[in-house]
PDB file of N, CA and C in Angstrom:
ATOM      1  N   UNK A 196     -26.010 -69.400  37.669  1.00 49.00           N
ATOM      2  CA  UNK A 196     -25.938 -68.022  37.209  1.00 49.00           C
ATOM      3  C   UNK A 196     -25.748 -67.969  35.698  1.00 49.00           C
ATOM      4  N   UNK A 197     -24.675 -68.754  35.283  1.00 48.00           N
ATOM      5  CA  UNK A 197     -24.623 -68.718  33.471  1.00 48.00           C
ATOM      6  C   UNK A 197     -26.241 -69.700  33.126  1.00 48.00           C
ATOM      7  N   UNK A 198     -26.490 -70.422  33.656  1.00 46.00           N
ATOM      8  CA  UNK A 198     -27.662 -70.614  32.922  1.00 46.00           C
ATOM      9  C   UNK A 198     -28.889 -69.531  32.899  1.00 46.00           C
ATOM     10  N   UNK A 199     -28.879 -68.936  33.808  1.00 36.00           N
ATOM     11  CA  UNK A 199     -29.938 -67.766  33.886  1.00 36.00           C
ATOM     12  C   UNK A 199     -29.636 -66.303  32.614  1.00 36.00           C
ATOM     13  N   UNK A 200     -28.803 -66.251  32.497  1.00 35.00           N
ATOM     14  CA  UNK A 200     -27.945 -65.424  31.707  1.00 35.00           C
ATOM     15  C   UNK A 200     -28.362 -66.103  30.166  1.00 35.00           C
ATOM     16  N   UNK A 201     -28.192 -66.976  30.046  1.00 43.00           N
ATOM     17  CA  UNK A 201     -28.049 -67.545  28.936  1.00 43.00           C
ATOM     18  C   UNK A 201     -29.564 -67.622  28.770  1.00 43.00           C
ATOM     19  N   UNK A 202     -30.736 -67.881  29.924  1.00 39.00           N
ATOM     20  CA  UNK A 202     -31.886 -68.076  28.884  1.00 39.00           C
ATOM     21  C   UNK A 202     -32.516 -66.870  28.887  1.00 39.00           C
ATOM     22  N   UNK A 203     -31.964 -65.739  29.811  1.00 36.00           N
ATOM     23  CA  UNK A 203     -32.074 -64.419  29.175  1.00 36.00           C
ATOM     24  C   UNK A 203     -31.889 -63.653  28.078  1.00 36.00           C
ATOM     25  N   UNK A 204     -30.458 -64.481  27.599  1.00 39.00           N
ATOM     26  CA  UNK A 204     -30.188 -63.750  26.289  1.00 39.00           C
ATOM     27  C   UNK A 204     -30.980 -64.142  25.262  1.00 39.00           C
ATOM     28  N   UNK A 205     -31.747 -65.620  25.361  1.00 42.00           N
ATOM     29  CA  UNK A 205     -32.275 -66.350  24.514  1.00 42.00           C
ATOM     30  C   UNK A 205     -33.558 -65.552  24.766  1.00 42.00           C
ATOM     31  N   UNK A 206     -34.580 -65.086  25.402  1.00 39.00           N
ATOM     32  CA  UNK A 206     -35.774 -64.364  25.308  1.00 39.00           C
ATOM     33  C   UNK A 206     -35.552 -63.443  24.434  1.00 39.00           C
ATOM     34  N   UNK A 207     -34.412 -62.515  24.932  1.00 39.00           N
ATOM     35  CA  UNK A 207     -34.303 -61.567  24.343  1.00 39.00           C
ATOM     36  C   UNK A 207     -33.952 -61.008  22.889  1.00 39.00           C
ATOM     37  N   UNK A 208     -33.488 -62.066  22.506  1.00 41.00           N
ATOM     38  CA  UNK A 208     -32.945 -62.306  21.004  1.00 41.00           C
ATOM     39  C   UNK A 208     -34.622 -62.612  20.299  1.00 41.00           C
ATOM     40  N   UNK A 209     -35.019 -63.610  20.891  1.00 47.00           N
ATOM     41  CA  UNK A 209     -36.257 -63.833  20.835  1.00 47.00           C
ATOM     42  C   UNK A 209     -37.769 -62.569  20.301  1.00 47.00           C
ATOM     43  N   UNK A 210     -37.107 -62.270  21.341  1.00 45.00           N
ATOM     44  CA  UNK A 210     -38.252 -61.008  21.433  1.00 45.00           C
ATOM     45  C   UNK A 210     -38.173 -59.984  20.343  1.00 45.00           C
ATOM     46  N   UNK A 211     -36.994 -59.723  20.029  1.00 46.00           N
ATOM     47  CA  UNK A 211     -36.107 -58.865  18.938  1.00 46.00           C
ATOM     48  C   UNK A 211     -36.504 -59.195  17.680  1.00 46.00           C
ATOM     49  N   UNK A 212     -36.443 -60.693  17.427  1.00 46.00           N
ATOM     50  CA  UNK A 212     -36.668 -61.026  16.287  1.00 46.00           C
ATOM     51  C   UNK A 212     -38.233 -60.745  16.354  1.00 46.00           C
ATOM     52  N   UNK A 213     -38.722 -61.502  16.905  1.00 44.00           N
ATOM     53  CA  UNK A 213     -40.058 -61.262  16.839  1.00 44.00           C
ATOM     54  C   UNK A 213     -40.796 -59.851  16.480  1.00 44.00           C
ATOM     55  N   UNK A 214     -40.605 -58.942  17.062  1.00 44.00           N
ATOM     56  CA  UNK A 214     -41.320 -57.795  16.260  1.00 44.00           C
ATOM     57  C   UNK A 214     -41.203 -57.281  15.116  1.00 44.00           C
ATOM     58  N   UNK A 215     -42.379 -56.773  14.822  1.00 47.00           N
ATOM     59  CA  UNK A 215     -42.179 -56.654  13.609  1.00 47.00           C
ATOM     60  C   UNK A 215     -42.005 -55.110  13.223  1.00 47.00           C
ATOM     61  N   UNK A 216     -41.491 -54.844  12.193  1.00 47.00           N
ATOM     62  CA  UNK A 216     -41.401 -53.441  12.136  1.00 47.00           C
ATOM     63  C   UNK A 216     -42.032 -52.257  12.110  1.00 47.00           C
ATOM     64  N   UNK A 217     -42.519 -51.205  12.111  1.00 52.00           N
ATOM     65  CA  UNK A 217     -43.655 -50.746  12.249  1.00 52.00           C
ATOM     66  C   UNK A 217     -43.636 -49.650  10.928  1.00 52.00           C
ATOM     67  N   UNK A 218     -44.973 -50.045  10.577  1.00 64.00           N
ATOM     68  CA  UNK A 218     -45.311 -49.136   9.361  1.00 64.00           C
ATOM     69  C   UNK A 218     -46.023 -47.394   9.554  1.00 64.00           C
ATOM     70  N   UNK A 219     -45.265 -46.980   9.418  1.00 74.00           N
ATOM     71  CA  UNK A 219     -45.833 -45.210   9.580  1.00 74.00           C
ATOM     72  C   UNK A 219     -46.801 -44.944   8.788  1.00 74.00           C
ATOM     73  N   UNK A 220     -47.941 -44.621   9.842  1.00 94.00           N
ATOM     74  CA  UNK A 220     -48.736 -44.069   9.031  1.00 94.00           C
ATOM     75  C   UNK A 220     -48.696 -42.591   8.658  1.00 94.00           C
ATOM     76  N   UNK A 221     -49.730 -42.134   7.286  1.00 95.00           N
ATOM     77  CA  UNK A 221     -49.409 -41.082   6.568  1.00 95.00           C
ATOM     78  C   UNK A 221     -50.952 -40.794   6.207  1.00 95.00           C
ATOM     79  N   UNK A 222     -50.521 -39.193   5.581  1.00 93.00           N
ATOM     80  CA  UNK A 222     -52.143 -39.148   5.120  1.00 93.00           C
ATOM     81  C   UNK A 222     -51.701 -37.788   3.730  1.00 93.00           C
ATOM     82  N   UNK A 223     -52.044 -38.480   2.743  1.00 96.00           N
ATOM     83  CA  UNK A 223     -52.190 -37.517   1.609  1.00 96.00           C
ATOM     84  C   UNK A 223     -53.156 -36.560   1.102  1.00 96.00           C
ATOM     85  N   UNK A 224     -53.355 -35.432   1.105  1.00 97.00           N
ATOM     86  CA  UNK A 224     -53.780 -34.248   0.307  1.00 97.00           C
ATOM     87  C   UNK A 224     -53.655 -34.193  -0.450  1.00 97.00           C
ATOM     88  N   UNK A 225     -54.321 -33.888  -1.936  1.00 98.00           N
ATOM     89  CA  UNK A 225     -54.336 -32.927  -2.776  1.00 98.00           C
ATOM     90  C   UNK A 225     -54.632 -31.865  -3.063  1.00 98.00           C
ATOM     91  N   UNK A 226     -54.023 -31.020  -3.528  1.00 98.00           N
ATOM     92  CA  UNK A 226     -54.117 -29.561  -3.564  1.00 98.00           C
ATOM     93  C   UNK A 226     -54.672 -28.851  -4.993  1.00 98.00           C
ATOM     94  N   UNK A 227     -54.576 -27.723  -5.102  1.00 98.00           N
ATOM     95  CA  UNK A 227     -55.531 -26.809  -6.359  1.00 98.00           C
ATOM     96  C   UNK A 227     -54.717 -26.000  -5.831  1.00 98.00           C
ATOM     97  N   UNK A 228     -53.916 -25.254  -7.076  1.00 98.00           N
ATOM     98  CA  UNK A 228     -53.108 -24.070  -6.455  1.00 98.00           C
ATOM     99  C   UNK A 228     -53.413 -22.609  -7.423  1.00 98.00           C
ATOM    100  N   UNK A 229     -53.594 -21.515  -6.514  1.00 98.00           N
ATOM    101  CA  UNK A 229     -53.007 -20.411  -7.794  1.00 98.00           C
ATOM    102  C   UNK A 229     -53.027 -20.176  -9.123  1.00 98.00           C
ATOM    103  N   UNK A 230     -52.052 -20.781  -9.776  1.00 97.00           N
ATOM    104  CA  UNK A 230     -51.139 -20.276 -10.590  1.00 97.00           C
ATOM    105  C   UNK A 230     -51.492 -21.548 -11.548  1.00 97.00           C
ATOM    106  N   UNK A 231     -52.803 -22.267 -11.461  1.00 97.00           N
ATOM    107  CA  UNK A 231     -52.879 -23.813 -12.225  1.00 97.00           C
ATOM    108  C   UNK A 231     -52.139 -24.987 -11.810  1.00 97.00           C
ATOM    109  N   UNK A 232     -51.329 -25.099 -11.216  1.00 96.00           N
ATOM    110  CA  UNK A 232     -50.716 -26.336 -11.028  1.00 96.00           C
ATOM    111  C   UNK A 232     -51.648 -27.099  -9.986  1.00 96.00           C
ATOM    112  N   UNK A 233     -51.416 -28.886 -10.042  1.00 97.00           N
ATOM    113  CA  UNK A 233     -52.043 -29.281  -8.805  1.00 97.00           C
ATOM    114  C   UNK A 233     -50.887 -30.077  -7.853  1.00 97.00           C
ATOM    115  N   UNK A 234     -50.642 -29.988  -6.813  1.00 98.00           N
ATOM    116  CA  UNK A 234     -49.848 -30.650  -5.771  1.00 98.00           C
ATOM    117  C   UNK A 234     -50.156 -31.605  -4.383  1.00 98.00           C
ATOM    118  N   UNK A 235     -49.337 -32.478  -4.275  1.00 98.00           N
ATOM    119  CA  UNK A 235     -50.109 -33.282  -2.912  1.00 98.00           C
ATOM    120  C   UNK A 235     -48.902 -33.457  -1.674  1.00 98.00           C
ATOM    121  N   UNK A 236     -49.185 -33.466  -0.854  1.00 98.00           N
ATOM    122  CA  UNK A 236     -48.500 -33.420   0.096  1.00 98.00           C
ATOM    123  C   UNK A 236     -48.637 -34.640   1.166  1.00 98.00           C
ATOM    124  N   UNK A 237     -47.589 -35.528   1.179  1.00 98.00           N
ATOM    125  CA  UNK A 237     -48.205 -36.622   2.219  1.00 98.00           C
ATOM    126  C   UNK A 237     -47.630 -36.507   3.652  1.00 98.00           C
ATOM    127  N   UNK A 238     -48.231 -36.635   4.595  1.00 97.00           N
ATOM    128  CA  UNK A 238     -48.004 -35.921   5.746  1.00 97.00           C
ATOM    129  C   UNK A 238     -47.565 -37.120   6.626  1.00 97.00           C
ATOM    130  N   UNK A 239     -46.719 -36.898   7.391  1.00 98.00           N
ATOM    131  CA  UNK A 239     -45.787 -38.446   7.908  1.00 98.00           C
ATOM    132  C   UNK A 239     -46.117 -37.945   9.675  1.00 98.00           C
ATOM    133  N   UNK A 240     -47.144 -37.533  10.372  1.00 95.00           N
ATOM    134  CA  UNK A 240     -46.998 -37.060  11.595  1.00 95.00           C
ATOM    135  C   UNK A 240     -46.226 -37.860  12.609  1.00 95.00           C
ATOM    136  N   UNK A 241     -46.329 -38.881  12.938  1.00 96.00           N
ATOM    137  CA  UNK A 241     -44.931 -39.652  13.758  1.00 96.00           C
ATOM    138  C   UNK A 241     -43.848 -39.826  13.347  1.00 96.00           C
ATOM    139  N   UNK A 242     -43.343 -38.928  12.114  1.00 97.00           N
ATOM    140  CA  UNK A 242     -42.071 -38.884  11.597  1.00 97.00           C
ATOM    141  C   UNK A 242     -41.541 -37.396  11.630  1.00 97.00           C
ATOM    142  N   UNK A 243     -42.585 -36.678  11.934  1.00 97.00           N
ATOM    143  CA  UNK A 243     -42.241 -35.314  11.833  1.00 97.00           C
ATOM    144  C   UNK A 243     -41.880 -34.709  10.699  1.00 97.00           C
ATOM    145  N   UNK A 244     -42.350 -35.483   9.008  1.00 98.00           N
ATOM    146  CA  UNK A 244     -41.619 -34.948   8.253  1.00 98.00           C
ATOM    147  C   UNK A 244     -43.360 -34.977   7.016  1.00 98.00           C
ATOM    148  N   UNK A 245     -42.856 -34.349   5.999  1.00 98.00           N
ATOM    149  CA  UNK A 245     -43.683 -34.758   4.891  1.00 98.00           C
ATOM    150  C   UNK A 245     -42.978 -34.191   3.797  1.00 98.00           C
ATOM    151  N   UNK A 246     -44.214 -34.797   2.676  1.00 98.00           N
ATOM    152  CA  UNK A 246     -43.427 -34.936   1.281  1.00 98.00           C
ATOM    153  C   UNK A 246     -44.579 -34.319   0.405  1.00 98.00           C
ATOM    154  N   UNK A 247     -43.423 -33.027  -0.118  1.00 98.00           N
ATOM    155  CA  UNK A 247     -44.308 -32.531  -1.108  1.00 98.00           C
ATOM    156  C   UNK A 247     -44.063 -32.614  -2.669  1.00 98.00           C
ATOM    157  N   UNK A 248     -45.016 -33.390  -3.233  1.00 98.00           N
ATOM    158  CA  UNK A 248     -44.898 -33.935  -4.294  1.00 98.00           C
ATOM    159  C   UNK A 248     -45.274 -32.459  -5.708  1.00 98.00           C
ATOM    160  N   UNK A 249     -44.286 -32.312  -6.076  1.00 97.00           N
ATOM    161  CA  UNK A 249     -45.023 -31.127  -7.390  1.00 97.00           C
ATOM    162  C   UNK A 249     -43.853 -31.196  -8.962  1.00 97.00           C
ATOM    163  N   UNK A 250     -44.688 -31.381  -9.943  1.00 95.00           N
ATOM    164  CA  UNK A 250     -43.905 -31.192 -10.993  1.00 95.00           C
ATOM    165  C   UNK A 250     -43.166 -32.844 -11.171  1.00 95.00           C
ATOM    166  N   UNK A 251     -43.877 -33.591 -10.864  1.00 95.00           N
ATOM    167  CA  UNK A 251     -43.172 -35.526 -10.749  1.00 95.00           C
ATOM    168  C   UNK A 251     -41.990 -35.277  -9.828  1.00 95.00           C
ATOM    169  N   UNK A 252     -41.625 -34.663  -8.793  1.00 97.00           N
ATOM    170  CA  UNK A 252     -40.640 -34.150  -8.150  1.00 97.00           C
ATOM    171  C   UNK A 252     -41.254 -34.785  -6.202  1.00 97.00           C
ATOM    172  N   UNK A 253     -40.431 -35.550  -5.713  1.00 98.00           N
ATOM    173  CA  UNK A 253     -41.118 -35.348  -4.267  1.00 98.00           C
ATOM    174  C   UNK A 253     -39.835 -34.329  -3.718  1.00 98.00           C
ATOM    175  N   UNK A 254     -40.005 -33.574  -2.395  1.00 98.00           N
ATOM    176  CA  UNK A 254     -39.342 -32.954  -1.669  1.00 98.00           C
ATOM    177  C   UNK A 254     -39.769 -33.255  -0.604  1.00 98.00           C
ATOM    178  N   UNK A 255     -38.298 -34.053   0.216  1.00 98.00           N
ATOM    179  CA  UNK A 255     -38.673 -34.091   1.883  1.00 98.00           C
ATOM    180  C   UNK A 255     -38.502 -32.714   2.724  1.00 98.00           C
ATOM    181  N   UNK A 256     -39.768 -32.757   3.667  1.00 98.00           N
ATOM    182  CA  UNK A 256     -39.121 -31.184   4.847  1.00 98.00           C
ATOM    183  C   UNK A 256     -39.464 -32.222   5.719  1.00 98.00           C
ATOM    184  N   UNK A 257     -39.072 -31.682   6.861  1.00 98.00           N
ATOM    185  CA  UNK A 257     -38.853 -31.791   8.155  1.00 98.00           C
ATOM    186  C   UNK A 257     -39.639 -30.621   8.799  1.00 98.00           C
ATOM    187  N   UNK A 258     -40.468 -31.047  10.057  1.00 98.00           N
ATOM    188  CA  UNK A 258     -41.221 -30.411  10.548  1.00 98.00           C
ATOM    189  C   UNK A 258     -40.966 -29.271  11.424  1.00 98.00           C
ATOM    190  N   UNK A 259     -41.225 -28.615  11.402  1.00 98.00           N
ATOM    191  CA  UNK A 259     -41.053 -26.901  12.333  1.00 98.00           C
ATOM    192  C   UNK A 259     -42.117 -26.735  13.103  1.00 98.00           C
ATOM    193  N   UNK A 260     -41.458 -25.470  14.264  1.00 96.00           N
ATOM    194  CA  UNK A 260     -42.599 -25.076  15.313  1.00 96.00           C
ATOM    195  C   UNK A 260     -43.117 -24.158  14.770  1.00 96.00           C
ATOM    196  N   UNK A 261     -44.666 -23.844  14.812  1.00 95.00           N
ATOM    197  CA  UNK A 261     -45.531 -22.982  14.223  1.00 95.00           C
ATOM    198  C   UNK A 261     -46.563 -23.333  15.893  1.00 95.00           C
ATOM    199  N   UNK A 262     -47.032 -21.971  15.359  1.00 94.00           N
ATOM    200  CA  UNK A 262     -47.920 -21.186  16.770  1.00 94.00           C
ATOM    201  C   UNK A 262     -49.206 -21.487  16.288  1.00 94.00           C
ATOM    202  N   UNK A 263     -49.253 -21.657  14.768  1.00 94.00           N
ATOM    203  CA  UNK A 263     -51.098 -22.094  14.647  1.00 94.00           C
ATOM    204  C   UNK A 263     -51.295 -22.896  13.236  1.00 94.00           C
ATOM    205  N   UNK A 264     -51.502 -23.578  13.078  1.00 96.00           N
ATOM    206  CA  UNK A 264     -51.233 -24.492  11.557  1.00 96.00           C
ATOM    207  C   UNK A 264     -49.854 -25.512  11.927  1.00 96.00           C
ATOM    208  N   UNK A 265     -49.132 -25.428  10.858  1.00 97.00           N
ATOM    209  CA  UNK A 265     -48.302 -26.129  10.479  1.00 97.00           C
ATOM    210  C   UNK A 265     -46.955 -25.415   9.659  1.00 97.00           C
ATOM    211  N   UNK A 266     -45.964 -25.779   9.417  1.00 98.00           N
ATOM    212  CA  UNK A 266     -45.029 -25.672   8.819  1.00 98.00           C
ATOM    213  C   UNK A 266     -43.747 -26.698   8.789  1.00 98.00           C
ATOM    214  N   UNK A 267     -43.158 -27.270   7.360  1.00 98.00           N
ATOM    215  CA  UNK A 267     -42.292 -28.183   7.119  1.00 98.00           C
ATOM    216  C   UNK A 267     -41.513 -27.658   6.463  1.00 98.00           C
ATOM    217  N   UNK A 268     -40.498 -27.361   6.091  1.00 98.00           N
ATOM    218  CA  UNK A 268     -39.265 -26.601   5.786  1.00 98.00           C
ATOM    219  C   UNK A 268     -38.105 -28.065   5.543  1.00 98.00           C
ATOM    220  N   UNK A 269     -36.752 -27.113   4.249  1.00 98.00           N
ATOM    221  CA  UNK A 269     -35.912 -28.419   4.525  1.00 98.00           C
ATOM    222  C   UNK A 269     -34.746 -26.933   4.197  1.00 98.00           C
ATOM    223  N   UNK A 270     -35.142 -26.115   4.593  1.00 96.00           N
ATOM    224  CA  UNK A 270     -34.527 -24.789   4.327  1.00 96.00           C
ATOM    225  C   UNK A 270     -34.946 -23.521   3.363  1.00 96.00           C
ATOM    226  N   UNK A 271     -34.848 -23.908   1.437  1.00 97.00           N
ATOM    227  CA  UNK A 271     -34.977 -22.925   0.577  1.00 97.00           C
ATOM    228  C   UNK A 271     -36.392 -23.566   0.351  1.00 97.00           C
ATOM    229  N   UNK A 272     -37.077 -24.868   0.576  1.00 98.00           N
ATOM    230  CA  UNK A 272     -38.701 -25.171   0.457  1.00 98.00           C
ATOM    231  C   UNK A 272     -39.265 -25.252   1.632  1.00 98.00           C
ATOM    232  N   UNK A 273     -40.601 -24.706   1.882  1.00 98.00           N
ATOM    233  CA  UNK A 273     -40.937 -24.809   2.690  1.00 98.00           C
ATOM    234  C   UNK A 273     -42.802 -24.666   2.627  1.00 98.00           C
ATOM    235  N   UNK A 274     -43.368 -25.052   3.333  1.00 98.00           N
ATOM    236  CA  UNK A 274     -44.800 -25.100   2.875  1.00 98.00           C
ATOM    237  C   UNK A 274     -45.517 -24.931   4.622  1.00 98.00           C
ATOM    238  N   UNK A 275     -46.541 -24.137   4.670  1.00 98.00           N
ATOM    239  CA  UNK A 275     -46.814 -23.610   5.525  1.00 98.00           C
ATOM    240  C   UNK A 275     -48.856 -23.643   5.030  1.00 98.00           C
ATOM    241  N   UNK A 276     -49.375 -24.051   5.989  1.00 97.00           N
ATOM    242  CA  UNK A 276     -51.009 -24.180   6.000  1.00 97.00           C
ATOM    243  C   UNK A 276     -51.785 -24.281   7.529  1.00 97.00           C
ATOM    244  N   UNK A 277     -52.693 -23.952   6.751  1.00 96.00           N
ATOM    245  CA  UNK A 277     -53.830 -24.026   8.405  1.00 96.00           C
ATOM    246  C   UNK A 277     -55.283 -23.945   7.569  1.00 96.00           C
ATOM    247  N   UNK A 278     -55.629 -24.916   8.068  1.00 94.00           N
ATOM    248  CA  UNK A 278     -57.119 -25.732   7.772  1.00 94.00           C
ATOM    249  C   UNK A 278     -56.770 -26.343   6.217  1.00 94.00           C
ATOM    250  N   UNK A 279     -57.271 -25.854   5.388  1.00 96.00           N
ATOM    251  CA  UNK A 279     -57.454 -26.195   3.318  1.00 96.00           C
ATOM    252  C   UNK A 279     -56.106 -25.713   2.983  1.00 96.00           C
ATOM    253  N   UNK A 280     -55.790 -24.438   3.794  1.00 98.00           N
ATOM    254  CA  UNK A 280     -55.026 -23.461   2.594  1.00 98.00           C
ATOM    255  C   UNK A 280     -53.780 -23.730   2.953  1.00 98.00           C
ATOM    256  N   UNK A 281     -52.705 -23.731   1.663  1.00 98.00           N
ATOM    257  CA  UNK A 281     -51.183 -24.347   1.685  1.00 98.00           C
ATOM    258  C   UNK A 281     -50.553 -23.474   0.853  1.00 98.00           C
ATOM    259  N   UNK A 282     -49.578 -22.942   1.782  1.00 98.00           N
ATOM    260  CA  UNK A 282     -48.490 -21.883   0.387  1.00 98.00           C
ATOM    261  C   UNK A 282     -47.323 -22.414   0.529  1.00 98.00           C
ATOM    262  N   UNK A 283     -47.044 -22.454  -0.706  1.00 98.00           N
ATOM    263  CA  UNK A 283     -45.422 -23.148  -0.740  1.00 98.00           C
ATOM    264  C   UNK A 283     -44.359 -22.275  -1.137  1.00 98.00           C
ATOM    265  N   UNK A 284     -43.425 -21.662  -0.361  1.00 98.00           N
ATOM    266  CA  UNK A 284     -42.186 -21.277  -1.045  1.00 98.00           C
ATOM    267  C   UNK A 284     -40.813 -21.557  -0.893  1.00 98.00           C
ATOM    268  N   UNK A 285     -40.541 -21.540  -2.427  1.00 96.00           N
ATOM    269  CA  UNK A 285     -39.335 -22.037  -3.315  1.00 96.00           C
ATOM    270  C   UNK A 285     -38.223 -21.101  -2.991  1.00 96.00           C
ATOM    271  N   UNK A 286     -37.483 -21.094  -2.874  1.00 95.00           N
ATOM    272  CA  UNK A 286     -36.105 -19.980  -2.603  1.00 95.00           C
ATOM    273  C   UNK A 286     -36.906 -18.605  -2.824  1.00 95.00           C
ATOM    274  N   UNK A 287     -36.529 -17.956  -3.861  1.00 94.00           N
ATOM    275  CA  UNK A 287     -36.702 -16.827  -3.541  1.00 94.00           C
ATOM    276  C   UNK A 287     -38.595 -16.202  -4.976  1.00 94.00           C
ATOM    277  N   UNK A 288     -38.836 -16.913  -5.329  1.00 96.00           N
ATOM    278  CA  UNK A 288     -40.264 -17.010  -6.073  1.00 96.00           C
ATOM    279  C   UNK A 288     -40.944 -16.274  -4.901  1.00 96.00           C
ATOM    280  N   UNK A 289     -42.550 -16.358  -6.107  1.00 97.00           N
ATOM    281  CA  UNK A 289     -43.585 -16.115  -5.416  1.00 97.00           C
ATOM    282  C   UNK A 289     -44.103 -16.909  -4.452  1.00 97.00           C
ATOM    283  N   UNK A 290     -44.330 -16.829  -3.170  1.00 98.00           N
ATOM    284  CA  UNK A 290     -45.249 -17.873  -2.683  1.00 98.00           C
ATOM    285  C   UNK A 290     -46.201 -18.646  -3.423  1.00 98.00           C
ATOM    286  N   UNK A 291     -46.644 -19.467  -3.859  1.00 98.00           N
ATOM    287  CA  UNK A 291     -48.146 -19.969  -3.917  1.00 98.00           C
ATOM    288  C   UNK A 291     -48.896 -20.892  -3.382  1.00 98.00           C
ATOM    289  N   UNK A 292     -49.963 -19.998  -3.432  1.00 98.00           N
ATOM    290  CA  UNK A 292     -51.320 -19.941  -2.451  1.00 98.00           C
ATOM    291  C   UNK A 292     -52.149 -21.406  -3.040  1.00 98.00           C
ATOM    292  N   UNK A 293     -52.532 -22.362  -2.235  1.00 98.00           N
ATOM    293  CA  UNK A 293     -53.105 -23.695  -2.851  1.00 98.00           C
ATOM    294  C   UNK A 293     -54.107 -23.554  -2.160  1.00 98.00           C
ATOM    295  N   UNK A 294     -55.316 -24.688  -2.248  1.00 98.00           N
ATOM    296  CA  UNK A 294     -56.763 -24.857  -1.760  1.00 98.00           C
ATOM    297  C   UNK A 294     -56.513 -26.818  -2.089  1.00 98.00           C
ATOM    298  N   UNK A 295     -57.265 -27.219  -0.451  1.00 97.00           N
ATOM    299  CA  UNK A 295     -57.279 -28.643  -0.233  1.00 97.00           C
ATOM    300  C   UNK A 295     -58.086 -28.972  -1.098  1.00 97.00           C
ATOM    301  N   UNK A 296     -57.914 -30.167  -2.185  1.00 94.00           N
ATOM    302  CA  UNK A 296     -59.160 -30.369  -3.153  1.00 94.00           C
ATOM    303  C   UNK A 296     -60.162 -31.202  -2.574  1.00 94.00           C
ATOM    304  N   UNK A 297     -61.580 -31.433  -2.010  1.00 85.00           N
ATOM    305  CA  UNK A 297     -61.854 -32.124  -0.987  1.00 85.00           C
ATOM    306  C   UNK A 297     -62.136 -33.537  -2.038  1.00 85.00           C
ATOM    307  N   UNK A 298     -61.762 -34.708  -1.260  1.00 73.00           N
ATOM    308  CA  UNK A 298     -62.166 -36.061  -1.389  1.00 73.00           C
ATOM    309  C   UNK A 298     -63.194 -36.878  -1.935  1.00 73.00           C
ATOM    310  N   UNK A 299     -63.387 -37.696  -2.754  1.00 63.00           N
ATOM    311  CA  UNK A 299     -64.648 -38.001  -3.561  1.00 63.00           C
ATOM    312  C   UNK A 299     -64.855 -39.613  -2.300  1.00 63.00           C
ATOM    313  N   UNK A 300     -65.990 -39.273  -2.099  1.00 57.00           N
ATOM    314  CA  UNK A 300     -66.132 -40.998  -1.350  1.00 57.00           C
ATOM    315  C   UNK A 300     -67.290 -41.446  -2.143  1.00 57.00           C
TER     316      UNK A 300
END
């Protein structure tokens, strides 16, 4: 019985070490906004979170329930889109209205 135990624990330690960690994948946007600025947003979907990058600044949100698009919030930021279009608002500012910049291949 202790030997069975024991080369159980040994798989299992085994096995532990052995994997390897797993890298999240992500997918970045860039944006065209409004008001001139440009912003990108990298989107973490098996993390439930993304990062919106504006002004050399990243901001993490955390993902919210939305009925059609998307929305990530971390409370006073929050950014909200469906298909291209992305509005971001800051505490109490204007929203602004962005456009997906499409991709050069």
């Amino acid at each position: 019985m202790k030997t069975v135990l024991i080369a159980l624990l040994t798989v299992l330690v085994a096995a532990a070490c052995s994997t390897a960690p797993s890298r999240s994948s992500f997918h970045d946007v860039a944006f065209s906004c409004a008001n001139g600025e440009s912003v990108s947003v990298r989107f973490f979907p098996d993390e439930e979170r993304a990062v919106l990058s504006r002004h050399g600044q990243d901001i993490e949100l955390a993902q919210q329930r939305s009925a059609s698009g998307f929305i990530y919030s971390n409370g006073p930021n929050t950014i909200r889109g469906k298909g291209d279009a992305l509005t971001i608002e800051i505490g109490r500012m204007v929203p602004i209205q962005c456009q997906a910049t499409p991709t050069r291949r």
